[in-house]
Amino acid sequence: MNYSEHSIPTSENSGCVLVVDDNDQVRQMLALALETAGFDVIEAGTQFEAQDQLAHTRPDALVLDLQRSAADGLDVLSSIRARHDLRAVPILFLAGSENDEFRWQALRAGADWFGLRPLGMIELQKRVAALIRNGRPLLKAIAGRNRRRLSARRRLRPAG
């Protein structure tokens, strides 16, 4: 592996990231880590602030960590995925619980990656950069599957 594979994302790979966390200190640490890596960061401390921010901007990625109420985090996640204009925005969902059922609830609700707190800052930077660069994994898989179906239909059409 060369050095660039281990380096922190730079402003060349930047994008806009909305960080939603109800703990002010954690939110500021997450924002600082992402800003250090060259991302533009918007912050929200509640689901209502997040909805307000999303009414005015479309981030390239979203980091969601509403730890005081897991239900709030899942509600925000579901409401974001319900919006047509935000369906392609990758979402990293952070939680303090290793509960498999909650992890699957978050992934089913639309999270693209599920991480446990505390999350290393370099891992956060790399995950956000990868999701911005590569897009939502599920959408890419669906798009690829649909392309294969369309090309298969074209080949099966009778000529003449």
Coordinates of C-alpha atoms in Angstrom, one line a residue:
M1 CA 0.0 0.0 0.0
N2 CA 1.2 3.5 -0.8
Y3 CA 1.2 6.4 1.6
S4 CA -1.9 8.0 0.1
E5 CA -4.0 5.0 1.1
H6 CA -3.2 5.8 4.8
S7 CA -3.4 9.5 4.7
I8 CA -6.3 11.6 6.0
P9 CA -8.6 13.1 3.4
T10 CA -7.5 16.5 2.2
S11 CA -9.5 19.5 0.9
E12 CA -9.2 17.9 -2.5
N13 CA -11.7 15.2 -1.3
S14 CA -13.8 17.6 0.7
G15 CA -17.5 18.0 0.7
C16 CA -20.2 19.3 3.0
V17 CA -21.1 17.2 6.0
L18 CA -24.0 17.7 8.4
V19 CA -23.1 16.5 11.9
V20 CA -26.2 15.9 14.1
D21 CA -25.4 15.1 17.7
D22 CA -27.3 16.1 20.8
N23 CA -24.1 16.1 22.9
D24 CA -22.4 19.5 22.3
Q25 CA -18.9 18.3 23.2
V26 CA -19.1 15.2 21.0
R27 CA -20.6 17.2 18.1
Q28 CA -17.8 19.8 18.3
M29 CA -15.2 17.0 18.4
L30 CA -16.7 15.3 15.3
A31 CA -17.0 18.7 13.5
L32 CA -13.3 19.5 14.3
A33 CA -12.1 16.1 13.1
L34 CA -14.0 16.6 9.8
E35 CA -12.9 20.2 9.4
T36 CA -9.3 19.2 10.0
A37 CA -9.7 16.7 7.1
G38 CA -10.9 19.5 4.8
F39 CA -14.7 19.0 5.0
D40 CA -17.1 21.9 5.3
V41 CA -19.2 21.1 8.4
I42 CA -22.7 22.2 9.4
E43 CA -23.8 21.3 12.9
A44 CA -27.2 20.5 14.5
G45 CA -27.9 19.6 18.1
T46 CA -31.5 18.3 17.7
Q47 CA -33.6 16.6 15.1
F48 CA -35.4 19.9 14.7
E49 CA -32.2 21.8 14.0
A50 CA -31.2 19.0 11.6
Q51 CA -34.5 19.3 9.7
D52 CA -34.0 23.1 9.6
Q53 CA -30.5 22.8 8.2
L54 CA -31.7 20.2 5.6
A55 CA -34.4 22.6 4.5
H56 CA -31.6 25.1 3.4
T57 CA -28.8 22.9 2.3
R58 CA -28.1 19.5 0.8
P59 CA -25.0 18.0 2.4
D60 CA -22.7 15.5 0.7
A61 CA -22.9 13.2 3.8
L62 CA -24.5 13.2 7.2
V63 CA -23.2 11.9 10.5
L64 CA -26.1 11.1 12.8
D65 CA -25.7 10.5 16.6
L66 CA -28.7 11.2 18.7
Q67 CA -27.8 9.3 21.8
R68 CA -30.3 10.6 24.3
S69 CA -33.1 8.9 22.4
A70 CA -32.4 6.1 20.0
A71 CA -35.9 6.5 18.7
D72 CA -35.2 10.1 17.7
G73 CA -32.2 9.0 15.7
L74 CA -34.2 6.4 13.9
D75 CA -37.0 8.9 13.3
V76 CA -34.6 11.5 11.8
L77 CA -33.0 8.8 9.7
S78 CA -36.4 7.6 8.4
S79 CA -37.6 11.2 7.7
I80 CA -34.4 11.9 5.7
R81 CA -34.8 8.8 3.6
A82 CA -38.4 9.7 2.9
R83 CA -37.3 12.9 1.3
H84 CA -36.7 12.4 -2.4
D85 CA -34.0 15.1 -2.6
L86 CA -32.0 13.5 0.2
R87 CA -32.2 9.8 -0.7
A88 CA -28.8 9.7 -2.3
V89 CA -27.0 11.4 0.7
P90 CA -24.9 8.8 2.6
I91 CA -25.6 8.6 6.3
L92 CA -23.2 7.4 9.0
F93 CA -25.2 6.4 12.1
L94 CA -23.2 6.4 15.4
A95 CA -24.5 4.7 18.5
G96 CA -23.2 3.6 21.9
S97 CA -24.9 0.2 21.8
E98 CA -23.7 -3.0 20.3
N99 CA -27.2 -4.3 20.2
D100 CA -27.5 -6.1 16.9
E101 CA -31.3 -5.5 16.7
F102 CA -30.7 -1.7 16.9
R103 CA -28.0 -1.9 14.3
W104 CA -30.3 -3.7 11.9
Q105 CA -33.1 -1.2 12.6
A106 CA -30.7 1.7 11.7
L107 CA -29.6 -0.1 8.6
R108 CA -33.1 -0.9 7.5
A109 CA -34.1 2.7 8.2
G110 CA -31.5 3.9 5.7
A111 CA -28.1 4.2 7.4
D112 CA -25.2 3.4 5.0
W113 CA -22.8 2.7 7.8
F114 CA -23.2 2.0 11.5
G115 CA -20.4 2.8 13.9
L116 CA -20.0 2.4 17.7
R117 CA -18.9 5.2 19.9
P118 CA -16.2 6.1 20.6
L119 CA -15.2 6.1 17.0
G120 CA -11.6 7.0 16.1
M121 CA -11.4 10.3 14.3
I122 CA -9.3 9.0 11.5
E123 CA -11.8 6.2 10.9
L124 CA -14.6 8.8 10.8
Q125 CA -12.7 10.9 8.3
K126 CA -12.0 7.9 6.1
R127 CA -15.6 6.6 6.3
V128 CA -17.0 10.0 5.4
A129 CA -14.5 10.5 2.5
A130 CA -15.3 7.0 1.1
L131 CA -19.0 7.5 1.3
I132 CA -18.8 10.9 -0.4
R133 CA -16.4 9.6 -3.0
N134 CA -18.3 6.3 -3.7
G135 CA -21.9 7.3 -2.9
R136 CA -24.5 5.1 -1.2
P137 CA -23.5 1.5 -1.5
L138 CA -27.1 0.3 -1.6
L139 CA -28.1 2.7 -4.4
K140 CA -25.1 1.7 -6.4
A141 CA -26.0 -2.0 -6.1
I142 CA -29.6 -1.3 -7.1
A143 CA -28.5 0.8 -10.0
G144 CA -26.1 -2.0 -11.2
R145 CA -28.8 -4.7 -10.8
N146 CA -31.3 -2.5 -12.8
R147 CA -28.7 -2.0 -15.6
R148 CA -28.1 -5.7 -15.8
R149 CA -31.9 -6.3 -16.0
L150 CA -32.3 -3.7 -18.8
S151 CA -29.4 -5.1 -20.8
A152 CA -30.8 -8.7 -20.4
R153 CA -34.2 -7.5 -21.7
R154 CA -32.6 -6.0 -24.7
R155 CA -30.8 -9.2 -25.6
L156 CA -33.9 -11.2 -25.3
R157 CA -36.1 -9.2 -27.6
P158 CA -36.8 -10.9 -30.9
A159 CA -35.3 -9.3 -33.9
G160 CA -37.6 -8.3 -36.7

